[in-house]
Each structure stands twice: as C-alpha cells, then as structure tokens.
XYZ file of C-alpha atoms in Angstrom:
646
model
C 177.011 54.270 116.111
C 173.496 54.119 114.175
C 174.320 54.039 110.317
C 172.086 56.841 109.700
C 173.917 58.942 112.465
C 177.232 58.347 110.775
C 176.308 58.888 107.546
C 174.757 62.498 108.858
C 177.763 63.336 110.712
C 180.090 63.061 107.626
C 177.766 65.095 105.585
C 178.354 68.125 108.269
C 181.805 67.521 108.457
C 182.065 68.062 105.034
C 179.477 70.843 104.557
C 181.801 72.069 107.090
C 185.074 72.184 105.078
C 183.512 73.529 101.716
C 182.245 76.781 103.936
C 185.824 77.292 104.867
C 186.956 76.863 101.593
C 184.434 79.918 99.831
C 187.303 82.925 100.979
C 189.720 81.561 98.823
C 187.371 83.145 96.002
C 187.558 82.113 92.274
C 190.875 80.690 92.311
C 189.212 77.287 93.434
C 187.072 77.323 90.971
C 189.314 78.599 88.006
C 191.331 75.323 88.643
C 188.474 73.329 86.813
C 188.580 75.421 84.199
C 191.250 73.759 82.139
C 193.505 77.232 80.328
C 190.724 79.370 80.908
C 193.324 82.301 82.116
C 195.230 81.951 79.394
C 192.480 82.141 76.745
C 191.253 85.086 78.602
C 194.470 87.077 78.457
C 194.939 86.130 74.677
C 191.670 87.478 74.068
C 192.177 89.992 75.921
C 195.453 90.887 74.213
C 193.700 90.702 70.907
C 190.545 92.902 71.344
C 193.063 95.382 73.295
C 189.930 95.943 75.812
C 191.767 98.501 78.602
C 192.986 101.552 77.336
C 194.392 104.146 79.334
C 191.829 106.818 80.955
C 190.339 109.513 78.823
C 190.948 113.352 78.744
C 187.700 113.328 81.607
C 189.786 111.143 84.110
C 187.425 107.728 83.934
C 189.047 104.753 83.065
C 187.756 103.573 79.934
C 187.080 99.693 79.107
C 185.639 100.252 75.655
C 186.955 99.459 72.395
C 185.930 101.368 69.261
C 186.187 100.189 65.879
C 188.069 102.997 65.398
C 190.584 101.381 67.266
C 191.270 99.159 64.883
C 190.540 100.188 60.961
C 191.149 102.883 58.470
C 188.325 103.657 56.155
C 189.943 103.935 52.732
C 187.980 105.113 49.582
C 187.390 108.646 50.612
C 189.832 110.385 48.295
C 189.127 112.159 45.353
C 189.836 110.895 42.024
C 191.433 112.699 39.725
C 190.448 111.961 35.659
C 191.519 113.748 32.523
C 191.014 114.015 29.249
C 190.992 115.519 26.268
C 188.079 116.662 24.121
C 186.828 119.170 21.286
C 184.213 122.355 21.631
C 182.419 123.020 19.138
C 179.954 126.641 17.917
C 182.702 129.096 19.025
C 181.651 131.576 16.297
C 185.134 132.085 15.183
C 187.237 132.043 18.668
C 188.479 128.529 18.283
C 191.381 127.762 15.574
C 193.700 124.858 14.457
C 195.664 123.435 16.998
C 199.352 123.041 16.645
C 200.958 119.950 16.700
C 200.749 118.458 20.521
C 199.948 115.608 22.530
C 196.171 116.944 23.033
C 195.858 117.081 19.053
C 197.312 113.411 18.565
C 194.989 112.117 21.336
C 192.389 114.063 19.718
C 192.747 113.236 16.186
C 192.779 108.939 17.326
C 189.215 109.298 18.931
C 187.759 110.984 16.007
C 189.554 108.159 13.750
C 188.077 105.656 16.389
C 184.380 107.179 15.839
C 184.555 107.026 11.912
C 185.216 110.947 11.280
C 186.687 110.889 7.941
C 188.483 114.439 7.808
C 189.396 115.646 10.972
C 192.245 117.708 10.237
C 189.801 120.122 8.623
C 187.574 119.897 11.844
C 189.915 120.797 13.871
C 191.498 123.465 11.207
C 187.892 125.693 11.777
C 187.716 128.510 13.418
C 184.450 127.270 15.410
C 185.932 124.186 17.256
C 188.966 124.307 19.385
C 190.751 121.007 21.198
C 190.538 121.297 25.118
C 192.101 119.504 28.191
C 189.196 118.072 31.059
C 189.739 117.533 34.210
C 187.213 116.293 37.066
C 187.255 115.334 40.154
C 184.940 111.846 40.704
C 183.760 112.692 43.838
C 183.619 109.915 46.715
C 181.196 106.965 47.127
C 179.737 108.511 43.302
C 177.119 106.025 42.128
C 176.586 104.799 38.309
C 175.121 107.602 36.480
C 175.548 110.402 38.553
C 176.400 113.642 37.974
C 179.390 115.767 38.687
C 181.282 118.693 36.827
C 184.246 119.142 34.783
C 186.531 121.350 34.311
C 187.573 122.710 30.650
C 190.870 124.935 29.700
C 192.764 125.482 26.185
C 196.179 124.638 26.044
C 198.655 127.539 25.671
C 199.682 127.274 22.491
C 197.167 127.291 19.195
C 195.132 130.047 18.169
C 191.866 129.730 19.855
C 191.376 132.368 21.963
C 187.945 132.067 24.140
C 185.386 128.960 24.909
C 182.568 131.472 25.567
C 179.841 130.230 23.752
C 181.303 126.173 23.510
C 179.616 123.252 23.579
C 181.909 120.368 24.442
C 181.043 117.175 22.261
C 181.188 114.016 24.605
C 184.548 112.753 26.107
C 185.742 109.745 28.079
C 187.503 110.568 31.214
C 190.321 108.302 32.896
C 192.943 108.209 35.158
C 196.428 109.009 33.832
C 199.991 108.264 34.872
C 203.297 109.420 33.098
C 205.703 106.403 32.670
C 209.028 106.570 31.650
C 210.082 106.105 28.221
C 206.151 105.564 27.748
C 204.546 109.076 28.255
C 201.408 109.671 29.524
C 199.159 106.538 29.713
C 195.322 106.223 30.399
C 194.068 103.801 33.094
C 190.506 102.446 33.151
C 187.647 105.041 32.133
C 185.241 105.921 34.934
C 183.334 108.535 33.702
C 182.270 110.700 30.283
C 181.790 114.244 29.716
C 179.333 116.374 27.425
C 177.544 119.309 27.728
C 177.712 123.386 27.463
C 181.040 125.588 29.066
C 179.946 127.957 31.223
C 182.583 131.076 31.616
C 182.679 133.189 34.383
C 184.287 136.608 34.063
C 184.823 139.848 36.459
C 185.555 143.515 35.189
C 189.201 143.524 34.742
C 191.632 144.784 31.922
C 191.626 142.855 28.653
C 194.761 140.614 29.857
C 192.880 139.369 32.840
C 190.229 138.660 31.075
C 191.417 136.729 28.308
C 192.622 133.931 30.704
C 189.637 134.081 32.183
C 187.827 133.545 28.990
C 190.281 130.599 28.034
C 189.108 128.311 30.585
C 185.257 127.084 31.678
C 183.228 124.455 33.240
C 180.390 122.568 32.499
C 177.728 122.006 35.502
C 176.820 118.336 35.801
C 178.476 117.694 32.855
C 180.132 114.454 33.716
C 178.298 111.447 34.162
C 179.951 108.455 36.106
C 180.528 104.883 34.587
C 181.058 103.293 37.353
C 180.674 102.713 41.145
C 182.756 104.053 44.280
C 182.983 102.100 47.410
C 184.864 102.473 50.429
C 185.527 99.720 52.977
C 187.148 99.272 56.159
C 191.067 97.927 56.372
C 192.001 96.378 59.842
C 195.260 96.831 60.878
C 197.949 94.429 60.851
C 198.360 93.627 64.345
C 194.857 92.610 64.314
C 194.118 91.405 61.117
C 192.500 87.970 60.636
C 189.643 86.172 59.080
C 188.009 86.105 62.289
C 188.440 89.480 63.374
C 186.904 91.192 59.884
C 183.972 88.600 60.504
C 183.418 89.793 64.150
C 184.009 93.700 62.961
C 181.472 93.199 59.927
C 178.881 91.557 62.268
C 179.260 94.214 65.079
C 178.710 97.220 62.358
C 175.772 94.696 60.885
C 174.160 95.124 63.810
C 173.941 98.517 64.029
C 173.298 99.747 60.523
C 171.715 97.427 58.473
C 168.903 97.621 55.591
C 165.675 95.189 54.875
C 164.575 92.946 51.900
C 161.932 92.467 50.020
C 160.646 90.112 52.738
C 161.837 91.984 55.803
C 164.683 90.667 56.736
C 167.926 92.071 57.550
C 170.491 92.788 55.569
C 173.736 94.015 57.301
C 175.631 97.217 55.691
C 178.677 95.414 56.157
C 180.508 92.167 55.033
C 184.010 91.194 55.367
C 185.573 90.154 51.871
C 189.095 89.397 52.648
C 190.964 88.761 56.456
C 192.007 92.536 56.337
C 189.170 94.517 54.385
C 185.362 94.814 55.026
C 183.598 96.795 52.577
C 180.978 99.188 54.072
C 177.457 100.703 52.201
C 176.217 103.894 53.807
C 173.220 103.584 55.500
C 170.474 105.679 53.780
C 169.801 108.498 56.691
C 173.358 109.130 56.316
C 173.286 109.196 52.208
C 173.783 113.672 52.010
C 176.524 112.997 55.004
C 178.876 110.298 54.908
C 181.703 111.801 56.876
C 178.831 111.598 59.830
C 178.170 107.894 58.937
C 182.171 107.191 59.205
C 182.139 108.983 62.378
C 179.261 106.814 63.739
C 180.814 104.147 62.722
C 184.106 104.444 64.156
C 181.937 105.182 67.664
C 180.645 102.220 67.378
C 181.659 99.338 70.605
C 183.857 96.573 69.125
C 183.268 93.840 72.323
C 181.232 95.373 75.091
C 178.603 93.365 76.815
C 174.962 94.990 77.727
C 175.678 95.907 80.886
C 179.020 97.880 80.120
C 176.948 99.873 78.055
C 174.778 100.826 80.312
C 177.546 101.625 82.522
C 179.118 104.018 79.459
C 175.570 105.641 79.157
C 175.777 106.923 82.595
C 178.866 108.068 81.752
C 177.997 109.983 78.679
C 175.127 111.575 80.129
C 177.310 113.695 81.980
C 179.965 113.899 79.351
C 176.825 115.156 77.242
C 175.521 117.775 79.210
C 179.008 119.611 79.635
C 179.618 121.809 76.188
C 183.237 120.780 76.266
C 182.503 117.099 75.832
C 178.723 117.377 74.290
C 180.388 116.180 70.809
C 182.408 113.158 71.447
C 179.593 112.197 74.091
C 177.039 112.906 71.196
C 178.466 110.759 68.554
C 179.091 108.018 70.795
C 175.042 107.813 72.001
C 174.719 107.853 68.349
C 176.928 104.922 67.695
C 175.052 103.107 70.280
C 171.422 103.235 68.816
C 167.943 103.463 69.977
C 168.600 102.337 73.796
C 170.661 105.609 73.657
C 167.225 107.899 72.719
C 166.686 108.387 76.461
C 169.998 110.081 77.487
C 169.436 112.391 73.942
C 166.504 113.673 74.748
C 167.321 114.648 78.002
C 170.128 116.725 76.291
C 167.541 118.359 74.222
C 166.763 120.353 77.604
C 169.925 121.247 78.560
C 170.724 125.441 79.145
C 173.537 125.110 76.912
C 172.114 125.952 73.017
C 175.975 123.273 72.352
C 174.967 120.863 74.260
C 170.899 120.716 72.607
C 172.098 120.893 69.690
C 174.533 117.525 69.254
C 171.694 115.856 71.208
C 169.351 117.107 68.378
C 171.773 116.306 65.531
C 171.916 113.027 67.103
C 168.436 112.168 67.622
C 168.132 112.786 64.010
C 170.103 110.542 62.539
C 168.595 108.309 64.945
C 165.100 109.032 63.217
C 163.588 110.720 65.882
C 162.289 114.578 65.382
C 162.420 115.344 69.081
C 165.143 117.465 68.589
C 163.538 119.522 65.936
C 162.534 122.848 67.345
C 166.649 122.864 68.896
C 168.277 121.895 65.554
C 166.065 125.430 64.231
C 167.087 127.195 66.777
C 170.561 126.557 65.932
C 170.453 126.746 62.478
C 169.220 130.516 63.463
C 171.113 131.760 66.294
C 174.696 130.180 65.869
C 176.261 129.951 62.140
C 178.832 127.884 63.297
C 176.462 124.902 64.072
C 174.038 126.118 60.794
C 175.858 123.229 58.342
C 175.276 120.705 60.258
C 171.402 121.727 61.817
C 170.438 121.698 58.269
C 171.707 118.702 56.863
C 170.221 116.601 60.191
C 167.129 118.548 59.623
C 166.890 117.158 55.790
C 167.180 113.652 56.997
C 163.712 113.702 59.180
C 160.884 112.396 57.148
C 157.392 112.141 57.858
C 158.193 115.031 60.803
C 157.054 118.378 60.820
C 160.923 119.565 59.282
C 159.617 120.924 55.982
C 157.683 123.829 58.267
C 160.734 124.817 59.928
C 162.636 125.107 56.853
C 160.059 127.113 55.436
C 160.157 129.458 58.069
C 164.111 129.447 58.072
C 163.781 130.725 54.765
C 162.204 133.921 55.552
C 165.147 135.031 57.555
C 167.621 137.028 56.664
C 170.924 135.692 55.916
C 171.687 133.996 52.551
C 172.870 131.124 53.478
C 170.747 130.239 55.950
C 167.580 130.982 53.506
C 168.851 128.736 50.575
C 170.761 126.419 53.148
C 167.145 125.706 54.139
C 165.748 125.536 50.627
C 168.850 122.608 49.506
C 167.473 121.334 53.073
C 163.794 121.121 52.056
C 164.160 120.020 48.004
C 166.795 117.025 49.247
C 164.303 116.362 51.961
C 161.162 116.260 49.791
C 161.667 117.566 46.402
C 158.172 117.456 45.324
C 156.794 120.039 48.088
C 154.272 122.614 46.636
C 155.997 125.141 48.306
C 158.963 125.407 46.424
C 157.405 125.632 42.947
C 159.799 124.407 40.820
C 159.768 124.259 37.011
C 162.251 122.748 34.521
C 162.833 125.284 31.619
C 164.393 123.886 28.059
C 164.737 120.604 30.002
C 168.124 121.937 31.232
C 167.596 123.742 34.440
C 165.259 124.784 37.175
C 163.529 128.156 38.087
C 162.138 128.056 41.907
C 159.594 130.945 42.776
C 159.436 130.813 46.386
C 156.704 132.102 48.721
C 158.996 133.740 51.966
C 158.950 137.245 53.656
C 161.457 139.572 54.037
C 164.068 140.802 51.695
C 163.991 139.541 48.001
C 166.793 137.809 46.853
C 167.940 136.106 43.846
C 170.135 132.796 44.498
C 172.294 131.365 41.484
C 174.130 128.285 41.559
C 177.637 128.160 39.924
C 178.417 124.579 41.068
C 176.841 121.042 40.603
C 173.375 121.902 39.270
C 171.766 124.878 37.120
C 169.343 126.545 39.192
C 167.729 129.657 40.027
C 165.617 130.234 43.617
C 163.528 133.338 43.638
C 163.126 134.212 47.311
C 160.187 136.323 47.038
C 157.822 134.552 44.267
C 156.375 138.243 43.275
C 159.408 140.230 42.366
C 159.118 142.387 39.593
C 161.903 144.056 37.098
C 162.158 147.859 37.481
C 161.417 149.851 34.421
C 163.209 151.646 32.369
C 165.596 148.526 31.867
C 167.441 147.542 28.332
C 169.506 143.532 28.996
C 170.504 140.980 27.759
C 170.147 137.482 27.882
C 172.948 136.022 25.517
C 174.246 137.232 22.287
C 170.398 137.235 20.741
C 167.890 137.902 23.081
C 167.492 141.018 24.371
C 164.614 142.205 27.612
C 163.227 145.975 27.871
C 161.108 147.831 29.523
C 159.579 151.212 29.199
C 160.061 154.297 31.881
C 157.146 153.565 34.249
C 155.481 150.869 32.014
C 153.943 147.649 33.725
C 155.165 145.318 30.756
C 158.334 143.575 29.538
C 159.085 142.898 25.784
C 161.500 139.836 25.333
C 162.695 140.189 22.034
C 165.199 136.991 19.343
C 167.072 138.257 16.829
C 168.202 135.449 15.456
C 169.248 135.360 11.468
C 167.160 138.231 10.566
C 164.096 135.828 12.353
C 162.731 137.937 15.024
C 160.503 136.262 17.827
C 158.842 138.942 20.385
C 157.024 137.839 23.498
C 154.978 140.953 25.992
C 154.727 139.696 29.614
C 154.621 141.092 33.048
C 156.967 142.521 34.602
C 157.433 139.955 37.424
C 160.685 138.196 37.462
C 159.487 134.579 37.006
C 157.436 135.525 34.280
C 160.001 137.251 32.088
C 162.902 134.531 32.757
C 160.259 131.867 31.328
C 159.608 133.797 28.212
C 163.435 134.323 27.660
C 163.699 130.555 28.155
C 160.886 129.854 25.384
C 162.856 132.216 23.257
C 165.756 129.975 23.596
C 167.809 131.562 26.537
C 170.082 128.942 28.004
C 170.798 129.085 32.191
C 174.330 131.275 31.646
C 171.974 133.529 29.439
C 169.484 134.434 32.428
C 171.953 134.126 34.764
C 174.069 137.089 32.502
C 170.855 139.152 32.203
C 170.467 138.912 36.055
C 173.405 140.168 37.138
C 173.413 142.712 34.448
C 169.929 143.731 35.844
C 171.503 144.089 39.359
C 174.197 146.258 38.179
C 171.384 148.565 36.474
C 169.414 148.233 39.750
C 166.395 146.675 38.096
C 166.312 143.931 40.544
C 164.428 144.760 44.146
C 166.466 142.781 45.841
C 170.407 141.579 45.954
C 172.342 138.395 43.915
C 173.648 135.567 45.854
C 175.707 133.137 43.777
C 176.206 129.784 45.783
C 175.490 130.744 49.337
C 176.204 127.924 51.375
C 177.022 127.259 54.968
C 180.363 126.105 55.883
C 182.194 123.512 58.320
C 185.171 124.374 60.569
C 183.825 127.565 62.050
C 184.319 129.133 65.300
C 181.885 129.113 68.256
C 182.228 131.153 71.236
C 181.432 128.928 73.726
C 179.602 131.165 76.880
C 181.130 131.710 80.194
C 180.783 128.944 82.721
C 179.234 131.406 86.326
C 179.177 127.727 88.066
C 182.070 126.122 86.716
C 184.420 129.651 86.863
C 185.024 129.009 83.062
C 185.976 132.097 81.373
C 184.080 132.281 77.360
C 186.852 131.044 75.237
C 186.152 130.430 71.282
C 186.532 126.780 70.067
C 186.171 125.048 66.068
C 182.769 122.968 65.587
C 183.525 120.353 63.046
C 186.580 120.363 60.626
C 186.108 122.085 56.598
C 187.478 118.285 55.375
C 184.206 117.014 57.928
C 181.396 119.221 55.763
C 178.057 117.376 55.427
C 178.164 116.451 51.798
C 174.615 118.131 51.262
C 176.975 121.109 51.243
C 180.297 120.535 50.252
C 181.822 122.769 47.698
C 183.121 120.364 44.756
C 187.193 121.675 45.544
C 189.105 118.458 44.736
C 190.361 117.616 47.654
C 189.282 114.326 49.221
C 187.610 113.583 52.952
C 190.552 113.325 55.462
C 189.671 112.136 59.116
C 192.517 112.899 60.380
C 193.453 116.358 59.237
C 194.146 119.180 61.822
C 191.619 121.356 62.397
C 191.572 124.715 60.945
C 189.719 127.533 62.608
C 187.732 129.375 59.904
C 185.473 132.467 61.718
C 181.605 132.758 60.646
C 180.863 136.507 59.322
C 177.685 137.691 60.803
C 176.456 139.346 58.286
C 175.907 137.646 55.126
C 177.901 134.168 55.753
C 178.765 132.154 52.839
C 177.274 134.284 50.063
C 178.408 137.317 47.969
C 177.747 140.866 49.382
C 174.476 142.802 49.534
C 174.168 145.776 46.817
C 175.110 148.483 48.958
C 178.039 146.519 50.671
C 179.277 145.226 47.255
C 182.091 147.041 44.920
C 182.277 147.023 41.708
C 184.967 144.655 41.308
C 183.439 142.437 43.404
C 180.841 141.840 40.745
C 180.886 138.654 38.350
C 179.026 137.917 35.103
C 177.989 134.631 33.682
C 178.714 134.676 30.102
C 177.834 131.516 27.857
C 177.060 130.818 24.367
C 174.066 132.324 22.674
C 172.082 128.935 21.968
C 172.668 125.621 23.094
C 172.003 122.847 20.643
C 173.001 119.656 21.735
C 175.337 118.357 19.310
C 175.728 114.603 18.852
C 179.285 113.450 18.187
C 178.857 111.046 14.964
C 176.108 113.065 13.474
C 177.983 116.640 13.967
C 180.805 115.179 12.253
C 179.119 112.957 9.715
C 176.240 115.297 8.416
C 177.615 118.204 7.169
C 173.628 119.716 7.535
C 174.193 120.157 11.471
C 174.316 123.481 12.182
C-alpha cells in the first residue's frame, strides 16, 4: 500500500477510537489531572459550599461570611468612677468615711489640692459615683453621657443645681482580698447634672433629686473597634486573608491618590478587624448585616444565578428582607433587581428595595422610603435613617415635607434625619446659645410643637418658627430669671435677679425670641427647658411638649391579605429593638446583640415614640427639668487652688 494511504488510514482509525471514547465523560480526562478530586473535596470541605435548602425550598450553593465569623466588639462598656459636684447652694455635705471618699480624697492629693477634707466638709460640694456606658465603635473625642447618683449614706441631700468637676472613667473589677480595682481609663467626665423630676410626694422626690445626668458629658480617650473572629473549624492564616479580601472588595475606601483601600485586613489567623464603611457610619448594625450577606466563594455566574433567585424572593413580602439585604451584600450589579422592587404593589416589598438602594447610593428609591416613613410606623426607623445617608439627592425636600406632618416622631425623626444629613441647611435655622446648646426655629405647617431632648445632646426644635407665648404668663427659667407677660400685652419682660444686680430685657412675644434673651441673661438649657414645661402646664404654649420623640425598632407590621396567594393578613416584627439604626438608638446600656430573639413591640398610632398631646396628657404624666441656676464652668486646679472662684 502507498505510504501516504497508510499513513491516512491510521489517522481514521484512530480519530475513530477517540470518538468512541467522548461518552465516558470527564472521568478520562480527570485521570491527567494528578489529585485533582481530592483537592476539590478538601476545598470543598473547607469552604463548606452546599448547605441544605432554604425555608423557600431551592437548594442553596452559597456561602455567607456569616457562615463562618462572629463580629465581636459590639457590647457596651461599662466605666465608673467617682467624682465631686460642686455650687449645690447648701444641699451637698461631708461625706462619711467610704470607699468613694478615699478614692476621692487620692485624686485631689494627686492634683495638688492642699486641704481637701475641708472641701469636701462644705455644704456646696458633695462626692458622687459615675457611671457610663462607652457606647460601641465610639471614636477619640466623642461624646456620650454619664450618669451621676450620691451614695446613701452622707448628708447631701440633692445635686440640683451641680456642676460635676472633671473625672476619669475606667473599667472596674472586684478581686478578692484586693477590692475594687480600676482597669485602663477610656474616657473623662465634666460638665453640668441635669435632674429630672415628676409631681410626686416629697419621698419620691427626694430620690429623684439624689441622682442626675450630664448630656454629652463624657468625652472618650480612646478608640473602639470591632473585628471579625473565624471560627475554629475554619480558622487559618489563609482563610482570614481570603475573608478580609472578599469583604475588601465590597466595602472599601480611597486615598489621597485614588486608590483603594479595603475596610478590612486580617491581623491574626482567627481575627480580621473591620472599619465601617462611611454610608453605614449612623447604622452599623445594617453594615454588620451587609456584611454577613456578603458571598464567601461564589463565582460570577452563581451570582447571577442567586439574582434570579432573589428577584422573586424580593417581590414576595414574606421574604422581601432577607432577599433585600442579600442584593445589598452583592453591590451595584444588584441595582437592577432593586429597582424593579421599587414598583412592586406591596408598600414591604418597595420599601427594603428602597432601603437598599440607599445604602447602595442610589436615590431611586426615594419617593418609597417617604412613603413609608408616612404611612407605616413600623418601617419609619429605618426609612429615615436610609433617607439621611443620600447625599447630593433631592432627600432634604422630603424630610422637609415629613416634618409638617403630624406625628412627633415622625416630624423630629425627619429633622435628626435632615441635620445628620446636612447640618448646615438654611432651613433648619439653628443657633448655638451660651456656646452650650442649640435652639432650632423651624419653618413647617401644621400643629406647633416644642421638641426637647433629654438624651445625648442639648437641644431645642421649634416646629413652627412663629410661635408666640400667651399672655398673662409669670415663669421661670432657673432659680434667677424670671419671664412675664401682661393680660393681652404683645411684649415679654425677661427679668435677673442675681445678688441684688438686676438685668431686664423687653422682647416679643415669639418663642424664639424670648428663649434667646433668657439665654443672654444667663439661662442654662435645664433653665429653658424648666420654663417650657412650666409654660405648658400654664397653657402659654400654642402647641404641645415632646421630650425625645424618636422612632423605634422591633415593631409590628400587619402585613395585608394575600387575594392571589389565599394568605390571610397576619401581623409580623420588622427589625429587632437590639437592630435600631444608631441615628436613633436610645443610649440604654445594653450592647448590639445579633442574635437575640425578637421581641414584638406594637407601634401606637397616635403619637408614637413621644410624650402625650395636652389634652391626652395627665397630670402625673408631666415632667420638669430642674438644673442649677447658672452654670460656670469650673476648672478643677483653679476651683480648688484660688480661693477667688466663685
């Protein structure tokens, strides 16, 4: 036979043979692949990629991050201390022999007092126990309060009117045989006590008047961070590496010169400390949630695969959430399947696709996260604090508007929205008075109302920048100022008595004006806030008190009948109380816990989150704000060391 024939013959025979060996599939081929099985099913084993199938029925190959870490420096830290008031016009009185007084009396030694036995023997000081609460991820120099309360024994009787000179705050832990020792000191304390008092008998009330609390009056020393821990069965150099990089590429921040920075980095083979990403700054527990979401080892087309997925998990109330949070977790390739949620009939379902979309830093969603806010107070917490994370959008208008409505909380929920969101807008006209707190005179229809703040900060909002006093009215504002107004008369006399020095100021007799000429007379924040409330109870006010009116977390929604889906309206918990947007959280002590049960707490459809209206209100429902008189701010060495200081 011809060479070339041969040759062309063997070449068919064995094109022949490889055809009939292609149904034998990829075990041929795996063979040249030297352990690639194995290191397949070890990886496998290590990134646990199958889990069982989800509450919905669909197998899920998706890892979370969740999976695999707990996120530790959430808790609340607990500091204490001890320090002295001072300018309690004879309430205070020498403290007996204690633990408090010999902690006491070695600072003062430490600081160069020379006789502090007979400052702590006068009638005008009085030695206190702090306690604070540092609050989570807390930054240097920021500001928190404290808590101040006179022991039981000793013969001071009331702090109304203190001013506590400044105190280092630590951690403390009773050791045996050792007493009470104090750890490292994260934070100091100074400022004015603020007592809060109801009517009551005189028992009641002297408690009351026994303990206080000074707004913003700690300052922190030092840093919180929190970080990721992996969990043993999966903990290893390489794993925090590959967890840090996968959350790196998701959140990250930019230099100087543009480049990426990662929020995450892996410091030892079990812990990877985390920074929160700057949308997320006024709600952490979101960013840990987001995180959490977030795909450990999923390749780009599994993902698109799961966004099919969670576009129908999205558009079905029941599932909206997870489905939500998970889009979230994905990032901007997600944006599509939001928006489409946006549209949905359900107001549930547009509104975690809007709360999404925000943190995403789009303002799609903006007209549904109002609309929420509005309709459903159960959802209200978390509308806002999404809204006051869109800038450059056209937020600040819908706040404005949400202000005009007519619940309390959802009018200064909007306000804490709009200030944290752009604090310099014209429209909410604020003014520092004595350099200590802030008067707001806001421009908004509907009812007036008066909003104090008894937590975290010292300000007043005036919704309703035009309301006036009613005359005849006779107040006060502390022990020495003192506001009146004639039957009928269009003008308001603030009057200081002070020493036999009087000081008399004539203004209007709109609201904003007189509480700026009590603060030029000296009138501290407790001081207007006392002659508000007493102006209330005199009905001199045209519209009602709110004293922090905030929206809440945990509340029940009742979810709507399902005509299609023969689902029957049944009432289910949006978000958990431990979950609340920080923007909002009430300072209570107790740390953020991820995996606490749910609590159902109902919304009240009237006036959620606030005190009552005037006519719904009792009498014993009422509070006053009572603090000291005048406020000077007393330094430490020279109030001890100049015997001149008042």
């Amino acid at each position: 036979m011809h060479r070339a024939t041969r040759r062309n013959v063997v070449v068919l025979c064995l094109t022949m043979m490889g055809c009939q060996q292609l149904d034998m599939g990829s075990s041929m081929w795996t063979a040249f692949r030297p352990n690639s099985s194995t290191s397949e099913r070890a990886q496998s084993s290590e990134d646990d990629l199958f889990r069982a199938p989800d509450e919905t029925g669909v197998a899920v190959n998706t890892s979370f991050i969740g999976d695999y870490v707990t996120i530790a420096g959430l808790n609340v830290v607990v500091l204490r201390g001890v320090g002295l008031v001072v300018g309690l016009k004879g309430t205070g009185g020498d403290p007996p022999p204690s633990m408090y007084r010999s902690r006491l009396m070695d600072e003062m030694r430490k600081r160069g007092v020379t006789n502090p036995n007979e400052i702590l023997a006068s009638p005008d000081t009085a030695v206190v126990a702090i306690r604070a609460y540092l609050p989570p991820l807390v930054r240097k120099g920021e500001r928190f309060d404290i808590e101040v309360v006179l022991p039981d024994s000793g013969e001071a009787t009331s702090l109304n009117g203190g001013y506590l000179l400044e105190a280092h705050l630590s951690e403390q832990a009773i050791v045996p045989g050792r007493g009470i020792l104090d750890g490292h000191v994260f934070a100091k304390a100074e400022g004015p006590v603020l007592i809060s008092t109801g009517e009551g008998d005189e028992d009641s009330l002297a408690g009351v008047l026994r303990r206080g609390r000074v707004l913003g009056g700690g300052v922190s020393l030092k840093d919180r961070h929190m970080a990721a821990y992996l969990r043993n069965d999966f903990r290893s150099a390489r794993n925090a590496k590959r967890l840090a990089s996968r959350i790196g590429q998701r959140f990250y921040s930019l230099n100087r010169h543009g480049l990426r920075e990662p929020l995450a980095e892996a410091k030892t083979d079990q812990q990877v400390e985390l920074q929160i990403h700057p949308r997320y700054k006024e709600n952490f527990p979101r960013y840990l949630q987001v995180v959490r979401a977030i795909s450990f080892n999923e390749s780009a087309v599994a993902e698109r695969i799961r966004m099919q997925l969670l576009k129908d998990r999205l558009n079905a109330p029941e599932t909206s959430e997870r489905a939500a949070l998970e889009l979230e977790a994905i990032g901007t390739n997600a944006v599509p399947v939001l928006k489409e949620g946006i549209r949905n009939p359900y107001l549930e379902v547009r509104f975690q696709a809007a709360v999404a979309l925000a943190y995403l830093g789009k303002d799609d969603g903006l007209p549904q996260l109002a609309e929420a806010a509005r309709l459903e107070p159960a959802f209200r917490v978390y509308a806002l604090a999404a809204m006051a994370t869109l800038e450059h959008s056209d937020a600040p208008r819908h706040l404005r508007e949400l202000m005009s409505e007519t619940s309390a909380e959802l009018r200064y929920g909007a306000f804490r929205a709009l200030s944290t969101l752009d604090p310099g807008d014209p429209f909410l006209a604020g003014q520092k008075l004595n350099d200590a707190f802030r008067i707001h005179a806001v421009e908004t229809e509907g009812e007036p109302m008066v909003h104090l703040t008894h937590k975290a900060k010292q300000e007043i909002v005036l919704f309703g920048a035009h309301q006036r006093l009613l005359t005849p009215i006779a107040v006060k504002a502390g022990n020495h100022i003192q506001v009146s107004g004639q039957p009928g008369g269009d003008t308001i006399v603030v009057s200081r008595y002070d020493g036999g020095v009087r000081t008399k100021k004539e203004v209007s007799t709109r609201l904003v004006d007189v509480i700026r000429a009590a603060a030029e007379c000296g009138a501290s924040y407790p001081d207007i806030a006392q002659m508000l409330v007493q102006a209330e109870k005199g009905l001199n006010l045209q519209g009602r008190i709110e004293i922090d009116a905030l929206p809440r977390a945990g509340r029940s929604y009742l979810r709507p009948r399902d005509e299609i889906a023969q689902v029957a309206a049944r009432e289910t918990q949006v978000g958990r109380p431990a979950l609340a947007p920080n923007l909002f959280a009430a300072d209570d002590g107790e740390g953020l816990d991820a995996d606490a049960e749910p609590e159902a707490e109902k919304s009240t459809p009237a006036v959620e989150g606030g005190r009552k209206g005037r006519a719904e209100r009792k009498s014993d429902d009422r509070s006053d704000l009572l603090m000291r008189d005048e406020t000077p701010w007393y330094d430490f060495r020279k109030y001890f060391l100049d015997p001149k200081t008042p």
